[in-house]
Coordinates of N, CA and C in Angstrom, one line a residue:
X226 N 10.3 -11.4 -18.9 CA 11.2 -10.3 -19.0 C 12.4 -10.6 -18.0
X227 N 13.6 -10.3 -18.5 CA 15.0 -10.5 -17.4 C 15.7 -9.5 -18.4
X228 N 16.2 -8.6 -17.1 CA 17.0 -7.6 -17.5 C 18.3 -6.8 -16.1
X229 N 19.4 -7.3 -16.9 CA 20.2 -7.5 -16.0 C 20.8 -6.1 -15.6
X230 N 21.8 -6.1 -14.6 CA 21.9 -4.6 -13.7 C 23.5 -5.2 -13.5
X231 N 24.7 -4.9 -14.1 CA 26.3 -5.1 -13.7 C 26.5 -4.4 -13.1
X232 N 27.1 -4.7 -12.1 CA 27.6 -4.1 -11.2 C 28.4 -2.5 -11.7
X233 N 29.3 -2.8 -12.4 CA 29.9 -1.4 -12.9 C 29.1 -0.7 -13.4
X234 N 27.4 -0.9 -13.6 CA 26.9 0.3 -14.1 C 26.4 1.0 -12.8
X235 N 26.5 0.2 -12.0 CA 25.7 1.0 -10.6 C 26.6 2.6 -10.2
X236 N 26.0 3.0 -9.8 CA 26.5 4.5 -9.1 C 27.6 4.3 -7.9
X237 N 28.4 5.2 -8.2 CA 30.0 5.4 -7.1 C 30.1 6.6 -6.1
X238 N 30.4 6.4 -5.0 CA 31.0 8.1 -4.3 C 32.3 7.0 -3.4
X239 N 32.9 7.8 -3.7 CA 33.9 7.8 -2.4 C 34.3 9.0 -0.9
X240 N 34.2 8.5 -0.2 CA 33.9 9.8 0.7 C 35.3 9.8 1.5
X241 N 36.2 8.7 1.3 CA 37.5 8.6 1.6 C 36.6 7.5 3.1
X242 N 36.0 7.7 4.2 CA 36.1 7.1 5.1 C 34.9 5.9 4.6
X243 N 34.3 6.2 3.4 CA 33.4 5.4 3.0 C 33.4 5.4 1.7
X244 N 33.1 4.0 1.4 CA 32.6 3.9 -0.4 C 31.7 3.0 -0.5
X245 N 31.0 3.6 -1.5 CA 29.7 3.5 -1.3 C 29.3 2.7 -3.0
X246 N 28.6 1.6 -3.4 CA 27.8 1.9 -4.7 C 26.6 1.3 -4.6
X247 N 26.0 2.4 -5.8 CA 24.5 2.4 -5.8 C 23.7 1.7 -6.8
X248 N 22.9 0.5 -6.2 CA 22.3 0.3 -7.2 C 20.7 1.4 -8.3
X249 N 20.3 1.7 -7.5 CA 19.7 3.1 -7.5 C 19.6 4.2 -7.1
X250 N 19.1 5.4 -7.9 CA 19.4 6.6 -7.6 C 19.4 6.4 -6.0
X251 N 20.2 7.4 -5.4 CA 20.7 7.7 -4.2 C 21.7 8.9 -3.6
X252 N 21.2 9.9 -2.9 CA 22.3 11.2 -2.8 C 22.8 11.8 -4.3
X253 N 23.8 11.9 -4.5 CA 24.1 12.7 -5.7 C 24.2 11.5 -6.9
X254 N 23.9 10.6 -6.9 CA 23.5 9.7 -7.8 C 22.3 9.3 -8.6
X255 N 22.1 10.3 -9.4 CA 20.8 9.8 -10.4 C 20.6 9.7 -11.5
X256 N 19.7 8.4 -11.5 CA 19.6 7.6 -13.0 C 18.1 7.9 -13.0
X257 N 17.3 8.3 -13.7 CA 16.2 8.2 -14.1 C 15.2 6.9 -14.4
X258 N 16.4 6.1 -14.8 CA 16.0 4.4 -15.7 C 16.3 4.1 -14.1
X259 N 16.8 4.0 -13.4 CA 17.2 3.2 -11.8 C 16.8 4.0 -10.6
X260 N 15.2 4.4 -10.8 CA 15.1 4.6 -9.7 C 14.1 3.7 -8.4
X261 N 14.6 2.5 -8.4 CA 13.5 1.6 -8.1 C 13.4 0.1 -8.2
X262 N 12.5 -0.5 -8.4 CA 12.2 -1.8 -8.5 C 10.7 -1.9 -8.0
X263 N 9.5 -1.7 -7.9 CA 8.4 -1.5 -7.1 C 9.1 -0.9 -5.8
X264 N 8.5 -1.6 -4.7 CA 8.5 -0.8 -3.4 C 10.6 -0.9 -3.1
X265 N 10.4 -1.3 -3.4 CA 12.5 -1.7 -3.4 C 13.1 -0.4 -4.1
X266 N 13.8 0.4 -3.1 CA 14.2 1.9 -3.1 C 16.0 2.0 -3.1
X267 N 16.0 1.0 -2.3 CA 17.6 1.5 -2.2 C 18.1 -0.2 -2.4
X268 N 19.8 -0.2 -2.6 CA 20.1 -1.4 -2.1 C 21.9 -0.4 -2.2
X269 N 22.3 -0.2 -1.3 CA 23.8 0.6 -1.6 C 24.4 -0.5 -0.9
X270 N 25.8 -0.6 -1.4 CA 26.8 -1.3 -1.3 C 28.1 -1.0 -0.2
X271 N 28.1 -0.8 1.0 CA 28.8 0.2 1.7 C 30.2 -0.4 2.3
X272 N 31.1 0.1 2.2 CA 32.4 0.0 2.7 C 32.7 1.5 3.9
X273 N 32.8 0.3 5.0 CA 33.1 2.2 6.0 C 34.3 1.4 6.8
X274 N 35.5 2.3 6.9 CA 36.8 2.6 7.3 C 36.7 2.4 8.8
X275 N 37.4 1.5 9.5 CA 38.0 1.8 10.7 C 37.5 3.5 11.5
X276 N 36.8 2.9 12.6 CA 36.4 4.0 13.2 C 36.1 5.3 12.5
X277 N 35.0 5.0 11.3 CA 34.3 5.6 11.1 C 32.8 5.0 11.3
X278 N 31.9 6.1 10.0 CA 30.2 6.0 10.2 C 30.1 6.6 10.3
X279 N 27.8 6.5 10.0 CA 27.2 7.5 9.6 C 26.5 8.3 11.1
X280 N 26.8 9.5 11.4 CA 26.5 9.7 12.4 C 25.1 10.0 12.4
X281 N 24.1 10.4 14.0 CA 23.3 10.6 14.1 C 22.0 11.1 13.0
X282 N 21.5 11.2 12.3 CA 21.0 11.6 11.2 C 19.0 10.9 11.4
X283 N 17.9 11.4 10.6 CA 16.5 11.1 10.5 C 16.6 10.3 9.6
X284 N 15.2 9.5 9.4 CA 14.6 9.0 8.3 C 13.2 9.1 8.6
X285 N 12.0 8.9 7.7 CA 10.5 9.1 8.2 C 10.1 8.0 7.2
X286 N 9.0 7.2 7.4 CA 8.5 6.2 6.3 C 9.7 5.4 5.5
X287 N 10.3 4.8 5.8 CA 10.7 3.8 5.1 C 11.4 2.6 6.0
X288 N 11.4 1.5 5.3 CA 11.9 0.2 6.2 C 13.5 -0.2 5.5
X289 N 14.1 0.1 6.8 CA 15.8 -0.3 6.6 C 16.0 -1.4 6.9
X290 N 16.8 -2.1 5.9 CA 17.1 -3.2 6.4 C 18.8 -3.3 6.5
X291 N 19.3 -3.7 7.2 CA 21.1 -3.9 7.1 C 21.4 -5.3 7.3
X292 N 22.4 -5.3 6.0 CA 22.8 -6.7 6.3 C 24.7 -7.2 6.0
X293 N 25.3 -7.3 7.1 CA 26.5 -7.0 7.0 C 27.3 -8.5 6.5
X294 N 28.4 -8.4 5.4 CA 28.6 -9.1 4.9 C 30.3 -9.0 5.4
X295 N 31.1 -8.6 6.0 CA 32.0 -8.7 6.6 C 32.3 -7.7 7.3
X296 N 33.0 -8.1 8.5 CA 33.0 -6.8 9.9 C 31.9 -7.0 11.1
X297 N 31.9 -5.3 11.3 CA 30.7 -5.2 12.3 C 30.2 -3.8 12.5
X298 N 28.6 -3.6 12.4 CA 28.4 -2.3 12.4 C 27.6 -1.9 13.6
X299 N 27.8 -1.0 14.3 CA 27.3 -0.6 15.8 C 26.6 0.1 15.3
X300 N 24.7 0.2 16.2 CA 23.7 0.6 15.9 C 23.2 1.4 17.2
X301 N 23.0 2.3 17.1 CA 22.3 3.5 18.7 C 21.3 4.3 17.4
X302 N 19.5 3.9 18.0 CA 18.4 5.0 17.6 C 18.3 5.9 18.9
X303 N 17.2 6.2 18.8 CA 16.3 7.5 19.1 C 15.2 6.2 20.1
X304 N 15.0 4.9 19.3 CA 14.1 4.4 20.4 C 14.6 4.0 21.3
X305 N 16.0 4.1 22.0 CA 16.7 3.3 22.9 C 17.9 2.5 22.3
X306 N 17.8 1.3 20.7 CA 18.7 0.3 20.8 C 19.7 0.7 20.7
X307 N 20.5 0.0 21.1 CA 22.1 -0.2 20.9 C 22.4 -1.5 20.7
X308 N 23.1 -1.9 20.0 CA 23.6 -3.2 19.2 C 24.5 -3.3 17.9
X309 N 25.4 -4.6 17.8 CA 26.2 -4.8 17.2 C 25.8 -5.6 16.3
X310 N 26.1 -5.3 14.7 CA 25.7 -6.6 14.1 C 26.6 -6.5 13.1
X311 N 26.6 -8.7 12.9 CA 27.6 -9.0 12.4 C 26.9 -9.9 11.6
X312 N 28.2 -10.5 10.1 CA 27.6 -11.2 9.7 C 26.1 -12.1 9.9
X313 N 25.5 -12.5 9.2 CA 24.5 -13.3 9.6 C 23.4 -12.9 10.1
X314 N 23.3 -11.8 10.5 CA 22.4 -10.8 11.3 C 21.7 -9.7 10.4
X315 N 20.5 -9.9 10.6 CA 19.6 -8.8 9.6 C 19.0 -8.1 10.2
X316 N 19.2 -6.5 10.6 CA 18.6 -5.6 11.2 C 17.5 -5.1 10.4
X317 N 16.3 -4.8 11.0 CA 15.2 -3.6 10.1 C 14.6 -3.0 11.2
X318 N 15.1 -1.6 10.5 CA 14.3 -0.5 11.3 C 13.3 0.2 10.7
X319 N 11.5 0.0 11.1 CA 10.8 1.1 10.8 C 10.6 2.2 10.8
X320 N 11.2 3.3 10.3 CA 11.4 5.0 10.5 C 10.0 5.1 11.0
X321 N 8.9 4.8 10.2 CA 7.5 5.4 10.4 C 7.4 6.8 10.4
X322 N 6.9 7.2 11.7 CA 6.6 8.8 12.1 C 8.0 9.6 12.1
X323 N 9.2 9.1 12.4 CA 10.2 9.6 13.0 C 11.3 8.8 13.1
X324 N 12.3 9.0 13.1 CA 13.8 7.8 14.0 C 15.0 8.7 13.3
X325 N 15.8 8.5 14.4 CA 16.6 9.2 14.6 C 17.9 7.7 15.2
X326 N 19.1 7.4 14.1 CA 20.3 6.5 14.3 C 21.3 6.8 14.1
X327 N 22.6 6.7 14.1 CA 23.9 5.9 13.9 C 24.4 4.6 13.5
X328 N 25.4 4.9 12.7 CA 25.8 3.3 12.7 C 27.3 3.7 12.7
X329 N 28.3 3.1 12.9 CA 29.8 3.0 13.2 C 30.2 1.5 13.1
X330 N 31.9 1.5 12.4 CA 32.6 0.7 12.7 C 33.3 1.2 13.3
X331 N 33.2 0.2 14.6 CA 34.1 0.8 15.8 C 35.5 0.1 16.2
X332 N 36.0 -1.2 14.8 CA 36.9 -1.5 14.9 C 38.0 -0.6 14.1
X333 N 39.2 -0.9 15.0 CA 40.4 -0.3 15.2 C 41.1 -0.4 13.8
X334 N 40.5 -1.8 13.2 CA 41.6 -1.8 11.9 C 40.3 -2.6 11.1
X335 N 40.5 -3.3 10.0 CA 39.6 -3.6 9.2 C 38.2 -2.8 8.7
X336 N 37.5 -3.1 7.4 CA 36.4 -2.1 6.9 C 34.9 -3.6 7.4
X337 N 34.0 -2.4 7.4 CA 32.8 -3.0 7.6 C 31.9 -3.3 6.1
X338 N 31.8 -4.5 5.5 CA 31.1 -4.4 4.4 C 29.9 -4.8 4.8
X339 N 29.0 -4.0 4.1 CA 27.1 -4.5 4.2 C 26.5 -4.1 3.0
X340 N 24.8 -4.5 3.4 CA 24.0 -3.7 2.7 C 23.0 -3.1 3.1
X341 N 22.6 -1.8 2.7 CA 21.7 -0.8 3.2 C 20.8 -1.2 2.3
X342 N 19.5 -1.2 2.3 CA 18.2 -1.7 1.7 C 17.2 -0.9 2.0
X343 N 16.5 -0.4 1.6 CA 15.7 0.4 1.8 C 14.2 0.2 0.8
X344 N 13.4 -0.1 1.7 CA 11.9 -0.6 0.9 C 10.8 0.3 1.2
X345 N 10.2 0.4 0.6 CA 9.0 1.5 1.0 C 8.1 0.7 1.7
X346 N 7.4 1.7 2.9 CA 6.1 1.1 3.5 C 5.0 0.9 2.9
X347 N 4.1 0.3 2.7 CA 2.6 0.2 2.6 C 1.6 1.0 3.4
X348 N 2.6 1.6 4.4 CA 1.2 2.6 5.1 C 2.4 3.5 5.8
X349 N 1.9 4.7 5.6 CA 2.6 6.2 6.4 C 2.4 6.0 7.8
X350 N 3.4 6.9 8.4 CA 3.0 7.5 9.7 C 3.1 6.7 11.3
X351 N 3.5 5.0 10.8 CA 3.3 4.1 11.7 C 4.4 4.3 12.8
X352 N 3.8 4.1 14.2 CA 4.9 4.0 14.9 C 6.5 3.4 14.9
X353 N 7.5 4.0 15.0 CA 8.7 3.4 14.6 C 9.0 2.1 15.3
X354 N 9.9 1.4 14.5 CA 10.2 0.2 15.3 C 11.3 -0.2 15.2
X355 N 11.9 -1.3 15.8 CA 13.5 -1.9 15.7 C 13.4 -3.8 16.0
X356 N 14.0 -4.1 15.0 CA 14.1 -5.5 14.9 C 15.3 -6.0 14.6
X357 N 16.0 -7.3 15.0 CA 17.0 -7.8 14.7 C 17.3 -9.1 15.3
X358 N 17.8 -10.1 13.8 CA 17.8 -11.6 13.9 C 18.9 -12.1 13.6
X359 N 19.6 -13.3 14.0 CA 20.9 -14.0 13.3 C 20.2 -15.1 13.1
X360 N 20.8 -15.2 11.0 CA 20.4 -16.5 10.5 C 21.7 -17.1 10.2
X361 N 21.7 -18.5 10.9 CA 23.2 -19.1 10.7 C 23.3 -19.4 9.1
X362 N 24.8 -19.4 8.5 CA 24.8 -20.1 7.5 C 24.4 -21.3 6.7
X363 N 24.0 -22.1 8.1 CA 23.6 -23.9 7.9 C 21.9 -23.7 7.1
X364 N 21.3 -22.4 8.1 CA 20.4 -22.4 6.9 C 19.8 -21.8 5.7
X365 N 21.6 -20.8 5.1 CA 20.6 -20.4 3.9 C 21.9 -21.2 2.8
X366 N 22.6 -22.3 3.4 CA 23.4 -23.3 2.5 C 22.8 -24.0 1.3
X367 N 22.4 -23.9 0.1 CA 22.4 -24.3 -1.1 C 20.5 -24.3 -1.1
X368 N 20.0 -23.2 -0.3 CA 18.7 -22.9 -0.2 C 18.5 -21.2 -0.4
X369 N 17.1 -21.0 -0.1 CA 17.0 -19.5 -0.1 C 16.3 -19.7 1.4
X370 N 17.0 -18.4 2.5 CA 16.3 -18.8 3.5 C 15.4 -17.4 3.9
X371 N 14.3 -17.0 4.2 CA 13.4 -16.3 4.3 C 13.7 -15.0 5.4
X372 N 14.5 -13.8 5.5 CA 14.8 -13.2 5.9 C 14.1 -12.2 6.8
X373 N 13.1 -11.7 5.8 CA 12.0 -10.4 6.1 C 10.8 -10.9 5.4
X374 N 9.9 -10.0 5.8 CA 8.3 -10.8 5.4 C 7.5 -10.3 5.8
X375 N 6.3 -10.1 5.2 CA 5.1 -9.0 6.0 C 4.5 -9.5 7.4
X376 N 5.0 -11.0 7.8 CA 3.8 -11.6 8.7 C 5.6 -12.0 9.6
X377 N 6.1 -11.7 9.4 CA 7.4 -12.7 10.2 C 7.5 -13.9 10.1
X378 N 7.2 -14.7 9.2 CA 6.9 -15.9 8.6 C 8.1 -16.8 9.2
X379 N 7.9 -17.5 9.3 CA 10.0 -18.6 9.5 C 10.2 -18.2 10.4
X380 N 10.0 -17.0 11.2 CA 11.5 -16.5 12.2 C 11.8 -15.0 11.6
X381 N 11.6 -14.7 10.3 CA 11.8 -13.7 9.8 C 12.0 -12.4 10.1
X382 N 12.4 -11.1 9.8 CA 12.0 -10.0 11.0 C 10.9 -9.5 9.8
X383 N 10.2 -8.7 10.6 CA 8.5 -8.3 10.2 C 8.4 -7.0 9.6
X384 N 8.4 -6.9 7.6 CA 8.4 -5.8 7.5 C 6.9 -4.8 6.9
X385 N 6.7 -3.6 6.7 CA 5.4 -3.0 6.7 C 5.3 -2.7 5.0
X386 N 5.3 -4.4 4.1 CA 5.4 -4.1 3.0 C 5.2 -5.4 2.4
X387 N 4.0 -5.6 1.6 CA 3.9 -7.4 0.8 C 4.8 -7.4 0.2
X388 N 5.9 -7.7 0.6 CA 7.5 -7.9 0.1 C 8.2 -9.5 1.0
X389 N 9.1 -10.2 0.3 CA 9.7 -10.7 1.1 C 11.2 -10.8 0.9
X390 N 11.9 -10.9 1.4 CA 13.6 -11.2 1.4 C 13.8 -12.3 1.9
X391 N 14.5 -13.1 0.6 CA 15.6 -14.2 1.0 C 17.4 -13.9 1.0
X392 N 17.8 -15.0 1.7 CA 19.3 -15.1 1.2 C 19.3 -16.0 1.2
X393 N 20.5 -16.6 0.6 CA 21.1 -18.1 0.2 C 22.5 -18.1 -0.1
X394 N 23.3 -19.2 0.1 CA 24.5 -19.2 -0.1 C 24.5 -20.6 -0.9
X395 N 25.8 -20.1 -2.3 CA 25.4 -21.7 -3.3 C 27.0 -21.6 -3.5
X396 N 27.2 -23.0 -3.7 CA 28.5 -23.6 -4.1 C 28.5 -24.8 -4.5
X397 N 29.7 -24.3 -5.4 CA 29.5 -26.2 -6.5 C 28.3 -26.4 -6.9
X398 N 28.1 -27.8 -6.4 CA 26.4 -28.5 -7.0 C 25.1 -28.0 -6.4
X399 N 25.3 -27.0 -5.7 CA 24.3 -26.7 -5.0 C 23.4 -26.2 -5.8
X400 N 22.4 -26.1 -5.8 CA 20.9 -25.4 -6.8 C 19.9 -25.4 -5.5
X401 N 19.2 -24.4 -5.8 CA 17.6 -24.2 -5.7 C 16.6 -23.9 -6.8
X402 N 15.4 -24.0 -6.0 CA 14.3 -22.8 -7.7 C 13.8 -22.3 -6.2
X403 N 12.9 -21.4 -6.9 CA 11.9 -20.3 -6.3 C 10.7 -19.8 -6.8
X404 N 9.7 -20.4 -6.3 CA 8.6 -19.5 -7.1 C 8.1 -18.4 -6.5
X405 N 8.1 -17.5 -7.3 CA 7.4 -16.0 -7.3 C 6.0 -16.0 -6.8
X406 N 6.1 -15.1 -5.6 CA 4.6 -15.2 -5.2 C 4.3 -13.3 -5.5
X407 N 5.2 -12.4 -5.9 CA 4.9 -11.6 -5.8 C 4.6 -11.2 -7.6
X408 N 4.7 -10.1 -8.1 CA 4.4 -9.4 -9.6 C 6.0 -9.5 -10.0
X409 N 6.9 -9.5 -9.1 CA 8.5 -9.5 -9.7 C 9.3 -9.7 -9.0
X410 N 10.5 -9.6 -9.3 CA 11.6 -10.3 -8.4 C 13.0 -9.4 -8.6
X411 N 14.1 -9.7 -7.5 CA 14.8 -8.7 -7.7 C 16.2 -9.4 -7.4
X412 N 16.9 -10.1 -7.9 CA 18.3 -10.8 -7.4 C 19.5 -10.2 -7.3
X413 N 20.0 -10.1 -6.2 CA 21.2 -9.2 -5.9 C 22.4 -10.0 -5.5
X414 N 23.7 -10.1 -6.5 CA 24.8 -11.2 -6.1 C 25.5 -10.1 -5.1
X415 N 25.6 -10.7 -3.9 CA 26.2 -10.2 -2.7 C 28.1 -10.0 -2.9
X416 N 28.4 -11.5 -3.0 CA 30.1 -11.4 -3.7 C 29.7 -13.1 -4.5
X417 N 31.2 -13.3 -4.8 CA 31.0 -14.7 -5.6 C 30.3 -14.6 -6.8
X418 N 29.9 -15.8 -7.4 CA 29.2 -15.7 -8.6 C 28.0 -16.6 -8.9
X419 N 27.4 -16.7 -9.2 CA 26.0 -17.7 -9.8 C 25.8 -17.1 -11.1
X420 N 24.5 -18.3 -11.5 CA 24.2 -18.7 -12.3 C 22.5 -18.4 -11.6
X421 N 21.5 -17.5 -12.5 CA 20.1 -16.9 -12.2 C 19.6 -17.7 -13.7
X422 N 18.8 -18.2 -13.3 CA 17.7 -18.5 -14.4 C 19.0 -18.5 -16.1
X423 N 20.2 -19.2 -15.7 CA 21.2 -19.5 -16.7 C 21.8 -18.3 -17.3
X424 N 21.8 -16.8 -16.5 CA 22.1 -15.9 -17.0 C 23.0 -16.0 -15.9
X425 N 24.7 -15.4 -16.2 CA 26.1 -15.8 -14.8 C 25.8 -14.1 -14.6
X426 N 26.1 -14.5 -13.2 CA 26.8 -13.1 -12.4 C 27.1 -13.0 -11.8
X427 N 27.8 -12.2 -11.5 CA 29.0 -12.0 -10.1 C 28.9 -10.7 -9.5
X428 N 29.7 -10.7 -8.4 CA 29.6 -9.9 -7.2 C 29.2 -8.5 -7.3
X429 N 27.7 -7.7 -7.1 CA 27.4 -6.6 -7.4 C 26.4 -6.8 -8.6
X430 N 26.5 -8.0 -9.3 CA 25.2 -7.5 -10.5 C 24.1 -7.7 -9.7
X431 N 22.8 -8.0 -10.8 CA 21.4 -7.8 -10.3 C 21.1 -8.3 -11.6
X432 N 19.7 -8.7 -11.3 CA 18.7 -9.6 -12.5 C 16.8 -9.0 -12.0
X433 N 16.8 -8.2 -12.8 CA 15.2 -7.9 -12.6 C 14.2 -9.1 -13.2
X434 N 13.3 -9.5 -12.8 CA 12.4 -10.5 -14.1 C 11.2 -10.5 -13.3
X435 N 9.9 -10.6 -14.4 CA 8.4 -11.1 -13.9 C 8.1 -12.2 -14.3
X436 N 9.3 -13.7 -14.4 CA 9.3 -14.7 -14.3 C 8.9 -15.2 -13.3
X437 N 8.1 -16.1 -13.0 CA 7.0 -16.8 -12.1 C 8.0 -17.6 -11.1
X438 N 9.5 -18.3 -12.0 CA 10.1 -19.2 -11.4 C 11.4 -19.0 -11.3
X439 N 12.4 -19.2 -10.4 CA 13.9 -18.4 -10.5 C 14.7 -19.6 -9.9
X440 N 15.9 -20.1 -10.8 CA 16.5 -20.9 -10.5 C 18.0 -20.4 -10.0
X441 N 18.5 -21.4 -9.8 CA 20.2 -20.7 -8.6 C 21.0 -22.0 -9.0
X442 N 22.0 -21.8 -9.4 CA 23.6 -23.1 -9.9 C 24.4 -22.7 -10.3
X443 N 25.6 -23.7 -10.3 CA 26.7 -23.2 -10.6 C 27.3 -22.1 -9.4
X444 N 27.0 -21.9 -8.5 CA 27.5 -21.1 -7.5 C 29.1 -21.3 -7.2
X445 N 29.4 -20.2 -7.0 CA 31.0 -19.8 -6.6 C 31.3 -19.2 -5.8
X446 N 31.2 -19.5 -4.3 CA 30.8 -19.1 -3.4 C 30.3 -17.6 -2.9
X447 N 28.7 -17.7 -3.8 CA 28.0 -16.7 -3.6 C 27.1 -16.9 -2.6
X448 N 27.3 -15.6 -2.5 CA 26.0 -15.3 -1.3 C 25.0 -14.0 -2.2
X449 N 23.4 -14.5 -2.4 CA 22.3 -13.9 -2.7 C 21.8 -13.4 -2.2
X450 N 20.5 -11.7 -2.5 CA 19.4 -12.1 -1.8 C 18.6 -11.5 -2.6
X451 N 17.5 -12.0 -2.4 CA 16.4 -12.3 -3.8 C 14.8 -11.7 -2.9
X452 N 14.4 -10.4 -3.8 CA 13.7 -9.7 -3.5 C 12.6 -9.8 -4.1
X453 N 11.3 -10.8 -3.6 CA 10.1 -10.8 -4.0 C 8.7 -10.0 -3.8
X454 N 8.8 -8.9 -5.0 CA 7.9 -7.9 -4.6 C 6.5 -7.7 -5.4
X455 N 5.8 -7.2 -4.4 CA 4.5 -6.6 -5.5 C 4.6 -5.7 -6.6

């Protein structure tokens, strides 16, 4: 099965200081047919304006992951952190029992692009947590490089779900494959374009499939990331 997700079908808000699209239901965006992927809940596309963001606000049970694709997004919880993250850098926060964040671009001019990701736990109620890693480009260049992972596998940051997240960046001749270790898979073209198992897409589509094996070429300078779930 491979069944693709274009970007223009995904869900829109504009909030003027933010724009936002959805690949699944999300806030006043609901699809019935898109609410999901297995444990893979969210993946929104976020653009936030010069000194703005999302102020103070909860979450309970679920594992955030942010991953910023131009800019920079300032992060202050409820457990103490504060931190800046920039390209290359993959934050996940375990809500668990409680947590309480912000995020801001606190630059003066230019927008913050990322991705909000949102995966469900495998177990309620766990104490909250905060994690964050910088993966240079050198290693997810014409590879997939191992992002998040139930065990912290590579270097990884450690999430509370038999799930794993890659990224990869392809151009020109570059190729990889991948085998599936999970029941499915979930590929998300970040910007640029590829080529998934010979099906092309570009910046914002998606490719669902419970193909065993997933190939990457033809890249234009995209950047992936490829969600291997139960």
């Amino acid at each position: 099965m491979i069944e693709l997700r274009r970007a223009d079908e995904r869900g829109y808000a504009d909030h003027g200081w933010l724009r936002s699209f959805h690949s699944f239901s999300f806030a006043d965006y609901y699809d019935p047919q898109h609410m999901g992927f297995g444990p893979l809940r969210v993946i929104n596309e976020d653009r936030v304006q010069a000194g703005a963001g999302f102020g103070t606000h909860g979450h309970r049970d679920m594992e955030i992951i942010s991953y910023v694709l131009d800019g920079a997004l300032a992060h202050q919880d409820s457990m103490g952190n504060g931190s800046t993250i920039v390209p290359g850098d993959v934050q996940r926060m375990s809500a668990g029992s409680g947590v309480r964040h912000s995020e801001f671009n606190e630059n003066k001019s230019g927008v913050t692009h990322f991705l909000q990701i949102w995966i469900e736990p495998a177990v309620a109620g766990i104490a909250p947590s905060y994690e964050q890693k910088h993966f240079p480009d050198a290693e997810k260049r014409g590879r997939l490089r191992l992002i998040a992972s139930p065990d912290g596998a590579a270097g990884s940051v450690n999430i509370h779900q038999e799930a794993r997240v890659y990224a990869g960046l392809f151009d020109g001749a570059e190729r990889a494959r991948h085998t599936v270790v999970g029941r499915r898979a979930y590929v998300h073209v970040a910007r640029g374009a590829l080529a998934v198992n010979g099906q092309c897409l570009s910046a914002g589509d998606a490719l669902k499939t419970d193909e065993r094996t997933l190939s990457f070429a033809e890249g234009d300078k995209a950047e992936v990331l490829v969600f291997d779930l139960p």
